[in-house]
mmCIF file of C-alpha atoms in Angstrom:
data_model
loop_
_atom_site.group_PDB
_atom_site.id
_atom_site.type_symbol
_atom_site.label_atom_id
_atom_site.label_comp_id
_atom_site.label_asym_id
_atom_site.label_seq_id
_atom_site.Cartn_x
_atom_site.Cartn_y
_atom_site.Cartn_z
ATOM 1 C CA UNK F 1 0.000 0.000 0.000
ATOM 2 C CA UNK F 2 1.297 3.167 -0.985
ATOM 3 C CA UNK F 3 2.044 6.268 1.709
ATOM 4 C CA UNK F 4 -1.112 7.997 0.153
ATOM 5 C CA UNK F 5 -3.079 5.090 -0.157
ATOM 6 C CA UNK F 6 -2.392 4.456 4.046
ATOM 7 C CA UNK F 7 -2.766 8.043 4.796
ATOM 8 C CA UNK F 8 -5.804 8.089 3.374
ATOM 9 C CA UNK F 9 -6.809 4.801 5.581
ATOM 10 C CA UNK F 10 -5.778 6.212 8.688
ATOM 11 C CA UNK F 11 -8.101 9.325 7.720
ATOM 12 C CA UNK F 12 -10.929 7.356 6.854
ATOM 13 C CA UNK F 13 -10.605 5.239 10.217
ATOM 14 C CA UNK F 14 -10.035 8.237 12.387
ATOM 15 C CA UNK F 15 -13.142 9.875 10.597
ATOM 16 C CA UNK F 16 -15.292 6.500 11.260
ATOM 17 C CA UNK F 17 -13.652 6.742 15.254
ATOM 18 C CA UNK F 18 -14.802 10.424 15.627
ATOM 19 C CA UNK F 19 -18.613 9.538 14.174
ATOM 20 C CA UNK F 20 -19.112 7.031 17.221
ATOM 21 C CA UNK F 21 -17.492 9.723 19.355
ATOM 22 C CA UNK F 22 -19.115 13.066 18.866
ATOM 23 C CA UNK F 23 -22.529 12.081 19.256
ATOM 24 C CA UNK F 24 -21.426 10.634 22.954
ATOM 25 C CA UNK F 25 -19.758 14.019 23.108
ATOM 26 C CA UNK F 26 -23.177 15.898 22.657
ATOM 27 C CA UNK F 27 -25.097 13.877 24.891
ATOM 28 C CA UNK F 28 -21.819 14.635 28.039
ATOM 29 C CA UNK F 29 -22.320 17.972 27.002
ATOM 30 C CA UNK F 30 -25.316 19.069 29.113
ATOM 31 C CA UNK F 31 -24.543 16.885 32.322
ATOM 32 C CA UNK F 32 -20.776 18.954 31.858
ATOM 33 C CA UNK F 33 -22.443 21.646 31.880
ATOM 34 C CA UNK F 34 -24.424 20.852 35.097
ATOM 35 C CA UNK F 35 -21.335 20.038 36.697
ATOM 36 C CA UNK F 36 -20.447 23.264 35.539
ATOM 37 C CA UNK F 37 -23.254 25.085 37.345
ATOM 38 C CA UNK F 38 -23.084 23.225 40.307
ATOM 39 C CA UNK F 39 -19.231 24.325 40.345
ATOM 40 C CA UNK F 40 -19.985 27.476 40.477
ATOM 41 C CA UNK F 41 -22.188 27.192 43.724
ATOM 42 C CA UNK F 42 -19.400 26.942 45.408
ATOM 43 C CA UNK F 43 -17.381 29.564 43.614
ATOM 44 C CA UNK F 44 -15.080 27.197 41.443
ATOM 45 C CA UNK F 45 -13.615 28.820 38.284
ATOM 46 C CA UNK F 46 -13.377 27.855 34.836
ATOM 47 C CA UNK F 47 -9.349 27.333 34.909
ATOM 48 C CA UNK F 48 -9.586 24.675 37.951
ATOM 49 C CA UNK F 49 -12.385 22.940 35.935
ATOM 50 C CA UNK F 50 -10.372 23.252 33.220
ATOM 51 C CA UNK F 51 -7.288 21.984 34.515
ATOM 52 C CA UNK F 52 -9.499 19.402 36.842
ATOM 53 C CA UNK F 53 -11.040 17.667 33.870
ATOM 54 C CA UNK F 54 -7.743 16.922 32.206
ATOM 55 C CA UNK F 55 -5.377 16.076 34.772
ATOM 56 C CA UNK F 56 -8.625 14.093 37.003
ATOM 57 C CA UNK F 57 -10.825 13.041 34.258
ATOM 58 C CA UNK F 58 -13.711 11.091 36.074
ATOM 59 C CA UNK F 59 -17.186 12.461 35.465
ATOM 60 C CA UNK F 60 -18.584 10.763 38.651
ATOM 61 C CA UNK F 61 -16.011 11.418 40.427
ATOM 62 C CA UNK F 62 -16.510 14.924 40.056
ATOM 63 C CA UNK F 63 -19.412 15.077 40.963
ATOM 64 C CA UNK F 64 -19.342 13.393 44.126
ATOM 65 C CA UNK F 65 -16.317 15.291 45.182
ATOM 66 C CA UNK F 66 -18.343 18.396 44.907
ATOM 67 C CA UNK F 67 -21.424 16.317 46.650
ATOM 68 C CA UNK F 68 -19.388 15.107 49.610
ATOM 69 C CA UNK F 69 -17.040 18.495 50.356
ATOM 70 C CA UNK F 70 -20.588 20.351 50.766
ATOM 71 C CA UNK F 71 -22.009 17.969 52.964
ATOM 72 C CA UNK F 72 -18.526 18.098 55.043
ATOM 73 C CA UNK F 73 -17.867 14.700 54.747
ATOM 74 C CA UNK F 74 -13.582 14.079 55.365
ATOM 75 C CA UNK F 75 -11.150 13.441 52.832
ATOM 76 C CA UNK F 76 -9.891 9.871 53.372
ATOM 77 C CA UNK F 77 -13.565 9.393 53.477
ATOM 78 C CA UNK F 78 -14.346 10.597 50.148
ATOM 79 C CA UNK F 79 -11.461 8.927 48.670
ATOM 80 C CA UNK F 80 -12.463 5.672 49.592
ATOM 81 C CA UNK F 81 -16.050 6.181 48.061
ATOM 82 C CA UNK F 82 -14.762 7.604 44.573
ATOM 83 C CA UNK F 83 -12.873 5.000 44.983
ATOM 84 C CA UNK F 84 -14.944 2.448 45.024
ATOM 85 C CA UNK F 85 -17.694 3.980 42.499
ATOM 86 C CA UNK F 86 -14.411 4.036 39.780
ATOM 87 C CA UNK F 87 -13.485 0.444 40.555
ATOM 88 C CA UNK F 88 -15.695 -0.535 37.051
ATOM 89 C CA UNK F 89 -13.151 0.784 35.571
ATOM 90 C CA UNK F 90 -10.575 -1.888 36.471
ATOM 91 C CA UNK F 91 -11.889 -4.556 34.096
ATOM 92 C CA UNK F 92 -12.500 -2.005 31.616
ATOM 93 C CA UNK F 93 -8.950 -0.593 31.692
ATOM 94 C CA UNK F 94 -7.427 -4.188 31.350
ATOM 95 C CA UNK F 95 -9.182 -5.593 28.448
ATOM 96 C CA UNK F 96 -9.346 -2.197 26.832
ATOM 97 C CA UNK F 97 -5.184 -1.331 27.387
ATOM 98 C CA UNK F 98 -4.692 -5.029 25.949
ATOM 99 C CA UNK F 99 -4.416 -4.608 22.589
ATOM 100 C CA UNK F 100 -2.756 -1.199 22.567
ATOM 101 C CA UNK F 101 1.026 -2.293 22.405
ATOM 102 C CA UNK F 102 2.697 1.129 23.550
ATOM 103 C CA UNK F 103 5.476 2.492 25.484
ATOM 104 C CA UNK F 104 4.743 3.022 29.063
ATOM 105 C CA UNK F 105 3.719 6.681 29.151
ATOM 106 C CA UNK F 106 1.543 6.967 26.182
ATOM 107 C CA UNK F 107 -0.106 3.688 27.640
ATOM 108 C CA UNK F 108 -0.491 5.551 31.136
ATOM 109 C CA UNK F 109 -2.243 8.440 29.386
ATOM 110 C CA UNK F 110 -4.383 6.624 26.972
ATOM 111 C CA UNK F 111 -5.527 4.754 29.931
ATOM 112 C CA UNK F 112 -6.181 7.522 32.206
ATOM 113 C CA UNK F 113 -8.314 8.557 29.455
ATOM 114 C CA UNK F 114 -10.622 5.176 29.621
ATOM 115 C CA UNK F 115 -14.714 6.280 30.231
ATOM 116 C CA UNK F 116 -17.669 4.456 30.621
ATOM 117 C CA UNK F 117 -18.402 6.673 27.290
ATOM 118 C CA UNK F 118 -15.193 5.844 25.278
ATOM 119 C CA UNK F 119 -15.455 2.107 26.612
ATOM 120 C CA UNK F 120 -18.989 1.705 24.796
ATOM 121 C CA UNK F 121 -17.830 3.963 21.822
ATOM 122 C CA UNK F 122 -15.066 1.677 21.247
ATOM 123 C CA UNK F 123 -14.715 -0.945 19.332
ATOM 124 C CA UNK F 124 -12.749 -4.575 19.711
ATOM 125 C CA UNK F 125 -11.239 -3.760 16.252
ATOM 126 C CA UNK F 126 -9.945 0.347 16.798
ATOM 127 C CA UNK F 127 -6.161 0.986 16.556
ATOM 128 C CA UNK F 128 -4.468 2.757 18.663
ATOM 129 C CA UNK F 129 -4.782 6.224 16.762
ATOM 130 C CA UNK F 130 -9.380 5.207 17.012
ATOM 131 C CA UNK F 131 -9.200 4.569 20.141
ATOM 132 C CA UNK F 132 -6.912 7.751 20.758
ATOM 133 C CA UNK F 133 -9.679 9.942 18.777
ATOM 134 C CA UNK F 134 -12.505 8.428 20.864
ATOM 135 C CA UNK F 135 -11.076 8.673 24.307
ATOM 136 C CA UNK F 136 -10.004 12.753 23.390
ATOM 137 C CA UNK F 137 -12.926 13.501 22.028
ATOM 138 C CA UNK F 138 -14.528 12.424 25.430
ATOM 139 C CA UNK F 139 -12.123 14.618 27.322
ATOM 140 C CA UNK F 140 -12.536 17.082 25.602
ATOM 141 C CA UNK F 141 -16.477 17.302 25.155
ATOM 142 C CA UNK F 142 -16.439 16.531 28.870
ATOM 143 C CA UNK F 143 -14.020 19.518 30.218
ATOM 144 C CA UNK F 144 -15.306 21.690 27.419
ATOM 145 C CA UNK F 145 -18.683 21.623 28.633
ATOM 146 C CA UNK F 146 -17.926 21.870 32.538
ATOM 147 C CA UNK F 147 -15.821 25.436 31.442
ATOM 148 C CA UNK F 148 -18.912 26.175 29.349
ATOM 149 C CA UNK F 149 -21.551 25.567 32.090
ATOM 150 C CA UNK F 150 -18.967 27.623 34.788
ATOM 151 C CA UNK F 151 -19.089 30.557 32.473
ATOM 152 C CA UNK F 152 -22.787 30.338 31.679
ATOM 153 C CA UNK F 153 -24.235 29.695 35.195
ATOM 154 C CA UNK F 154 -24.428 33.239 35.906
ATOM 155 C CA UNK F 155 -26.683 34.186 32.756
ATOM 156 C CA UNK F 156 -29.361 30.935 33.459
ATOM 157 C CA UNK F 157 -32.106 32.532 35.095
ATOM 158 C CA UNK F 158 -33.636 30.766 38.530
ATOM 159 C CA UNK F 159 -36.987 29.480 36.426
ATOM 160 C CA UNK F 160 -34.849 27.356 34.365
ATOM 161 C CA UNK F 161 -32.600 25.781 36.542
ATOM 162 C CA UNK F 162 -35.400 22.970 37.569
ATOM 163 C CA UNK F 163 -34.808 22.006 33.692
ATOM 164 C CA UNK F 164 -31.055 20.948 34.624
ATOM 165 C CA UNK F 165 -32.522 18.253 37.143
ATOM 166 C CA UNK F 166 -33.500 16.141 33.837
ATOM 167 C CA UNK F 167 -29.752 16.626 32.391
ATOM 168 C CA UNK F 168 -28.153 13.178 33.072
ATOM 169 C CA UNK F 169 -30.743 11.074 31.766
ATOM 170 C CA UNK F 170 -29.385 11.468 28.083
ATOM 171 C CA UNK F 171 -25.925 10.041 28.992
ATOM 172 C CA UNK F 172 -27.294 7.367 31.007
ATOM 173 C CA UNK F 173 -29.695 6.684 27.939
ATOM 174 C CA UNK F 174 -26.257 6.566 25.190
ATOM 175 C CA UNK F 175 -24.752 4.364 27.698
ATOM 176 C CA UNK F 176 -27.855 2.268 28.099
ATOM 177 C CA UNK F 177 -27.989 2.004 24.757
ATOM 178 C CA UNK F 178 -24.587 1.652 23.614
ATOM 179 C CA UNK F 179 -24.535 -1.362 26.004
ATOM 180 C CA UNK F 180 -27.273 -2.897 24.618
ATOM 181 C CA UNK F 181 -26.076 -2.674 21.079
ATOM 182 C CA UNK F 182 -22.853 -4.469 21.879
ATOM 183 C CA UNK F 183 -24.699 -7.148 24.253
ATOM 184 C CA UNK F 184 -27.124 -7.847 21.514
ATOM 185 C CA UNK F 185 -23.751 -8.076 19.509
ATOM 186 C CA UNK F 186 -22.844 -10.426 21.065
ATOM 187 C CA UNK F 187 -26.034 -12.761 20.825
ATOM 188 C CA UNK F 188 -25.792 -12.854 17.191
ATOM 189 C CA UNK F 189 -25.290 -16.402 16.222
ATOM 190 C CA UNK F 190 -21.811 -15.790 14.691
ATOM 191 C CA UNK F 191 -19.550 -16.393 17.536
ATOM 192 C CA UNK F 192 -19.534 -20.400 17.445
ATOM 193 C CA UNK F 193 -21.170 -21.216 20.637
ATOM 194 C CA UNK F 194 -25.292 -21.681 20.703
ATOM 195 C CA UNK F 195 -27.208 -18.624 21.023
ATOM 196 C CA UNK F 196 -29.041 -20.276 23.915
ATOM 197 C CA UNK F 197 -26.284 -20.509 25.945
ATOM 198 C CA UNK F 198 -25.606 -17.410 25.328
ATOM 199 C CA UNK F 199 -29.006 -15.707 26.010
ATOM 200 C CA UNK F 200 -28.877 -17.228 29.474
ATOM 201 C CA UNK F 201 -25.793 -16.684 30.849
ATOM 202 C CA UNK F 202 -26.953 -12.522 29.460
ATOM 203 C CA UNK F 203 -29.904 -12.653 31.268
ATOM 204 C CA UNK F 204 -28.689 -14.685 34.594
ATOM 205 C CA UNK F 205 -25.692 -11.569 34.455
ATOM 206 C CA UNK F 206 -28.733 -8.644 34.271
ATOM 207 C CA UNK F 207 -30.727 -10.736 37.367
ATOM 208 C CA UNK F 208 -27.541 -10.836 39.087
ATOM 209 C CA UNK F 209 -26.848 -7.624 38.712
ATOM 210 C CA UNK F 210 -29.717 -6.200 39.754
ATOM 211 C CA UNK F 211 -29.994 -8.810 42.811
ATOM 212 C CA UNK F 212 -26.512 -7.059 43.785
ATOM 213 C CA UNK F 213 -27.477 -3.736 43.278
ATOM 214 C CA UNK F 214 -30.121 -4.336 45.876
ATOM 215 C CA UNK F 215 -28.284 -5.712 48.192
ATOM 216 C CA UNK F 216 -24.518 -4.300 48.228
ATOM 217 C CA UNK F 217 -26.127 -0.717 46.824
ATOM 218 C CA UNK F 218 -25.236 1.540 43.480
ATOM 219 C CA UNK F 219 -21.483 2.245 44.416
ATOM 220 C CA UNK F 220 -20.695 -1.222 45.625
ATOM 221 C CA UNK F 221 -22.046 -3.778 42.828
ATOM 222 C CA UNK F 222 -20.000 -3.218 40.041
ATOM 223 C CA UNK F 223 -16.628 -5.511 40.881
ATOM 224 C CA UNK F 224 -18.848 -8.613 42.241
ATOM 225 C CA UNK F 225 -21.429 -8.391 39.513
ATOM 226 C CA UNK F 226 -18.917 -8.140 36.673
ATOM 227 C CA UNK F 227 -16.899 -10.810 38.183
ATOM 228 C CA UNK F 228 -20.316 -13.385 38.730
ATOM 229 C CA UNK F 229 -21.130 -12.198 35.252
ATOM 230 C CA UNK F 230 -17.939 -12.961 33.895
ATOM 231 C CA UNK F 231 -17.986 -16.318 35.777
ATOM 232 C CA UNK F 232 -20.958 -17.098 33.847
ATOM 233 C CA UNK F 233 -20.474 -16.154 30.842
ATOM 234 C CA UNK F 234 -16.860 -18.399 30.603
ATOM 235 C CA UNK F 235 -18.859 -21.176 32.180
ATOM 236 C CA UNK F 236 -21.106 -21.206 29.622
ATOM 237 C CA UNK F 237 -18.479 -20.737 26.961
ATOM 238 C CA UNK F 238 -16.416 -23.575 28.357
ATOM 239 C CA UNK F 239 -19.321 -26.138 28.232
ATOM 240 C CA UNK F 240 -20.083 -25.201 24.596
ATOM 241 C CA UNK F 241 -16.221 -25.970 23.566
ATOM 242 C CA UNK Y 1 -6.460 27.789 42.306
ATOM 243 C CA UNK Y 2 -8.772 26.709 46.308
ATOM 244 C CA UNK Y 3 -6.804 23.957 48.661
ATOM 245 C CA UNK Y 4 -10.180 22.248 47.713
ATOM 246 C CA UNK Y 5 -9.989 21.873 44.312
ATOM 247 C CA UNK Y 6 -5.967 20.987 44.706
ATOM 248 C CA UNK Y 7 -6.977 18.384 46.977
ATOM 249 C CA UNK Y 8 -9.920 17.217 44.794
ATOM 250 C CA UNK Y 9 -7.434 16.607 41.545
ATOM 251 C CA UNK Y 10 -4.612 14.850 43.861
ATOM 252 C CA UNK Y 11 -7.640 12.790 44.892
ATOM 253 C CA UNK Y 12 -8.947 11.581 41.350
ATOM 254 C CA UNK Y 13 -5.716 11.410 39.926
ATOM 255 C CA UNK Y 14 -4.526 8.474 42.880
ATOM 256 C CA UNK Y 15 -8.000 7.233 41.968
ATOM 257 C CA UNK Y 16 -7.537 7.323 38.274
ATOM 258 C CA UNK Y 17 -4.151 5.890 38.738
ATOM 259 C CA UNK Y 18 -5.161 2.811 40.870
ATOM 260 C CA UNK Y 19 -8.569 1.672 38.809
ATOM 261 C CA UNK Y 20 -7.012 2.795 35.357
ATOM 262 C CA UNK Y 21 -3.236 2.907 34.868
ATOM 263 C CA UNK Y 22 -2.423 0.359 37.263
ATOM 264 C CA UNK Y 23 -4.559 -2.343 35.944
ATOM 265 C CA UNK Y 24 -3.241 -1.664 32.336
ATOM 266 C CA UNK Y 25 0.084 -2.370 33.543
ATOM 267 C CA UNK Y 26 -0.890 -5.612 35.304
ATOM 268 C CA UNK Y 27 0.955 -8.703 32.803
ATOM 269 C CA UNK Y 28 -1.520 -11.512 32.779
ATOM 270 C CA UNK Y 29 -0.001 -14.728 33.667
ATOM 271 C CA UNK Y 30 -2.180 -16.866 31.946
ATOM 272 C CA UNK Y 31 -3.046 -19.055 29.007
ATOM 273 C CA UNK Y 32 -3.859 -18.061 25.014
ATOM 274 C CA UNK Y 33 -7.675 -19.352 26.222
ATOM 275 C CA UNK Y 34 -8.132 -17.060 29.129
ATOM 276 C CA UNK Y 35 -6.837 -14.295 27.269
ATOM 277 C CA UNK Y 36 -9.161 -15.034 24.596
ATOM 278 C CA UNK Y 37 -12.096 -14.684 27.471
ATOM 279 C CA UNK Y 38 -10.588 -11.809 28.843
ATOM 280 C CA UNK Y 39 -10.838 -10.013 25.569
ATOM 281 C CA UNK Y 40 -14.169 -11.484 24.485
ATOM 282 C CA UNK Y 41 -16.454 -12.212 27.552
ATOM 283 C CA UNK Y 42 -15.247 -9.735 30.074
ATOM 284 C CA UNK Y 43 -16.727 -6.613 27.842
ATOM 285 C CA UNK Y 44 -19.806 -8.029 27.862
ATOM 286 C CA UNK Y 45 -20.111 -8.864 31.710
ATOM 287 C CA UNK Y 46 -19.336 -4.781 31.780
ATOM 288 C CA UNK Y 47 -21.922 -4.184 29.186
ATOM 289 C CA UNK Y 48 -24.246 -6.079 31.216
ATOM 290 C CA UNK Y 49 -23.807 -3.895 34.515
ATOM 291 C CA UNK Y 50 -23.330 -1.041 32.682
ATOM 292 C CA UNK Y 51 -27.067 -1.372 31.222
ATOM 293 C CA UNK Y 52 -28.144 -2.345 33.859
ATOM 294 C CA UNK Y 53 -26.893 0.270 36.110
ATOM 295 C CA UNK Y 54 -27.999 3.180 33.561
ATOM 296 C CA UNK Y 55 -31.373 1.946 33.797
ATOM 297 C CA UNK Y 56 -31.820 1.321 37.295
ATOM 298 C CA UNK Y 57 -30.197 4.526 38.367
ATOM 299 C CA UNK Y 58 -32.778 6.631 36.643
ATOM 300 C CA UNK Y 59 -35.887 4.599 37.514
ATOM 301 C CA UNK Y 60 -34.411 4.874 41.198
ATOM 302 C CA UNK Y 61 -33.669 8.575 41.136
ATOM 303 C CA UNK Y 62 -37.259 9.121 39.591
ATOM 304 C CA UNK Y 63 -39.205 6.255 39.417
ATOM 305 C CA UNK Y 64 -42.340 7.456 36.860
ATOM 306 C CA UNK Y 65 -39.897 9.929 35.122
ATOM 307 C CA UNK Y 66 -37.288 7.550 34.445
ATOM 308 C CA UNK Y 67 -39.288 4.657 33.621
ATOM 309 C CA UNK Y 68 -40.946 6.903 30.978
ATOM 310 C CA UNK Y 69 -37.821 7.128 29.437
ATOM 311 C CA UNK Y 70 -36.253 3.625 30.055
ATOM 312 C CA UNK Y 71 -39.505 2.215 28.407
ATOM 313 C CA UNK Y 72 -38.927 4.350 25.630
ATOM 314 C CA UNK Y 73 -35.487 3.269 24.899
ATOM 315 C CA UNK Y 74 -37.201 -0.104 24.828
ATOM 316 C CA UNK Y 75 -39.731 0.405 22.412
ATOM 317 C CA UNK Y 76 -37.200 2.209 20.169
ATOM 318 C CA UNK Y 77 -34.217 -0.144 20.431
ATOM 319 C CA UNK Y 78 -35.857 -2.349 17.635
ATOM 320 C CA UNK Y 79 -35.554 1.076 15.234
ATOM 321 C CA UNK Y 80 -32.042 2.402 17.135
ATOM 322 C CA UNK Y 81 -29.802 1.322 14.164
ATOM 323 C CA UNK Y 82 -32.318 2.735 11.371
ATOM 324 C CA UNK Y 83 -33.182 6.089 12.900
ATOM 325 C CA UNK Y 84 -29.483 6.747 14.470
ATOM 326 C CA UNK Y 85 -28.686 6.927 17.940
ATOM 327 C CA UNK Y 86 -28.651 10.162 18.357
ATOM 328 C CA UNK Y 87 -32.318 10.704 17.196
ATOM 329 C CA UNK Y 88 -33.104 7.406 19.429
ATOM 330 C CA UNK Y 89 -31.423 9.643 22.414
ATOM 331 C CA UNK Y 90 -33.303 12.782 22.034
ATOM 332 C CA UNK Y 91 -36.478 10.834 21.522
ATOM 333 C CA UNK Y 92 -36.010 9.295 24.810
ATOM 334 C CA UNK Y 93 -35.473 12.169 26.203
ATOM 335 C CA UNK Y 94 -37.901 14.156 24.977
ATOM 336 C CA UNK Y 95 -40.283 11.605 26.852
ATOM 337 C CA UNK Y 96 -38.801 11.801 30.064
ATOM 338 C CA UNK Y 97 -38.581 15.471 30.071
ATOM 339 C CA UNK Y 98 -42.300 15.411 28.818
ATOM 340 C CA UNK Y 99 -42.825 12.850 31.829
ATOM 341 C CA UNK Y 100 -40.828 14.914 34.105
ATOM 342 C CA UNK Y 101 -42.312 18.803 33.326
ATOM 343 C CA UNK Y 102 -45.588 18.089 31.018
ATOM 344 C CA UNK Y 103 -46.637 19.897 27.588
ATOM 345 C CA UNK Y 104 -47.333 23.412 28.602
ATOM 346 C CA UNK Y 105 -44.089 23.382 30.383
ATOM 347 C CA UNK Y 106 -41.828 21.869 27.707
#
């Protein structure tokens, strides 16, 4: 293949990265922007969100750091509750830093840059430079909008700010739904094991989960239910070998 | 820049390094097969919370609100690939924040 010819590749599969990634973008944009607001409650300026969301890029961390220092809850305290929301992103860091063969700074950043968002955006088959255009465009949209909604809280008049209470539900429904599309993926009788199987050990992981969200609560599910899922699922998969 | 919002980034940076550079550091002792499993099967036992947790977190926050809107990601996940995610997004959410504030409001 000629220099063009692979230039031209590398556009086209940067281009194809960018249209999974922008329309996640949009739908961070107004929860950022909440964030934003809520920032500037308690007088936080657009450079510290600015420099925040690069250097400590974690949406939900964010936000419960501003939750918890209101509510004058201590810092080793907080820690260890960020800590253990972000823990979902353990098995998503090691199966998504895998593939990437780097050096080990560029592999530090790229995973520092792993989202619930640019996990689901992703796909098994990105390079390194897709999965490098997915997981900036998420910083980016991300930061850009908490620095937006900073600057703009000021000029949002009181009557409108009930409208912001409704402002995660699009994120949650692109995750929702990016999940589903690669679950359902992954049902699709193409993968040499019986769909049955398959269906099953999907549906005992989504009862499982939800039994463990019940019982352990929203911040403390994630690593047992993954792992139970996970269990399943390679159960499954070994008896259909 | 506040002590706070020091202290806040030296917080989710430790965070950020322990749940996502550490683990993509971590060499995997283990066979071709479980690495196959890793990469195939342990995605979608994220996927699978991941759902689930979007969905349950809104009906819990707002239980008629957000199960206007979950519902309606159901009913249009059959369409979702025709009419485009993002028009499958907005829908939804044009349903919840109908749900949420009602016509005259909207």
């Amino acid at each position: 293949m000629s220099v063009q010819s692979q230039a031209v590749s590398a556009r086209l599969r940067v281009s194809q990265a960018l249209g999974r990634a922008v329309p996640v973008g949009i739908a961070l944009f107004p929860v950022g922007m909440l964030f934003g607001v809520l920032a500037d409650q308690v007088n936080w300026r657009a450079h510290e969100l600015l420099v925040m969301g690069v250097l400590a890029f974690t949406g939900s961390g964010q936000f419960a750091f501003l939750r918890f220092i209101q509510e004058d809850v201590g810092y080793p305290v907080i820690f260890f509750i960020i800590l253990c929301m972000n823990l979902r992103y353990i098995p998503m860091s090691l199966s998504a830093s895998r593939p990437l063969k780097l050096k080990a700074l560029p592999k530090a950043a790229m995973a520092h840059c792993v989202s619930d968002e640019s996990y689901a955006a992703e796909s098994r088959e990105d390079d390194v430079t897709q999965r490098l255009a997915v997981r900036l465009t998420i910083v980016a949209a991300w930061t850009g909008s908490t620095v937006v909604g900073v600057l703009a809280a000021g000029l949002i008049p009181e009557t409108l700010r009930p409208y912001f209470i409704g402002l995660t539900f699009p994120i949650s429904a692109l995750l929702f739904m990016l999940s589903a599309f690669n679950v359902v993926a992954f049902l699709k009788p193409n993968e040499g094991w019986p769909v049955t199987g398959r269906v099953a050990a999907v549906a005992a992981g989504i009862a499982i989960a939800l039994v463990l969200m019940a019982v352990l609560g929203m911040r403390y599910f994630w690593i047992p239910s993954i792992a139970v899922s996970f269990g399943i699922l390679s159960y499954v998969w070994e008896k259909s070998q | 820049m506040s002590t706070v919002v020091v202290i806040g980034i030296v917080m989710l940076v430790a965070v950020s390094l322990i749940v996502r550079v550490a683990p993509a550091f971590i060499p995997l002792p283990v066979s071709n097969r479980t690495i196959e499993k890793i990469d195939t099967l342990l995605p979608v036992a994220v996927f699978i919370n991941l759902g689930a947790y979007c969905a349950v977190s809104e009906i819990a926050a707002r239980p008629i609100v957000g199960g206007a809107g979950v519902a309606a990601l159901f009913l249009l996940f059959p369409v979702a690939k025709r009419i485009g995610l993002v028009t499958t997004v907005a829908s939804a959410t044009a349903v919840y924040l109908f749900a949420a504030h009602g016509p005259l409001t909207l």
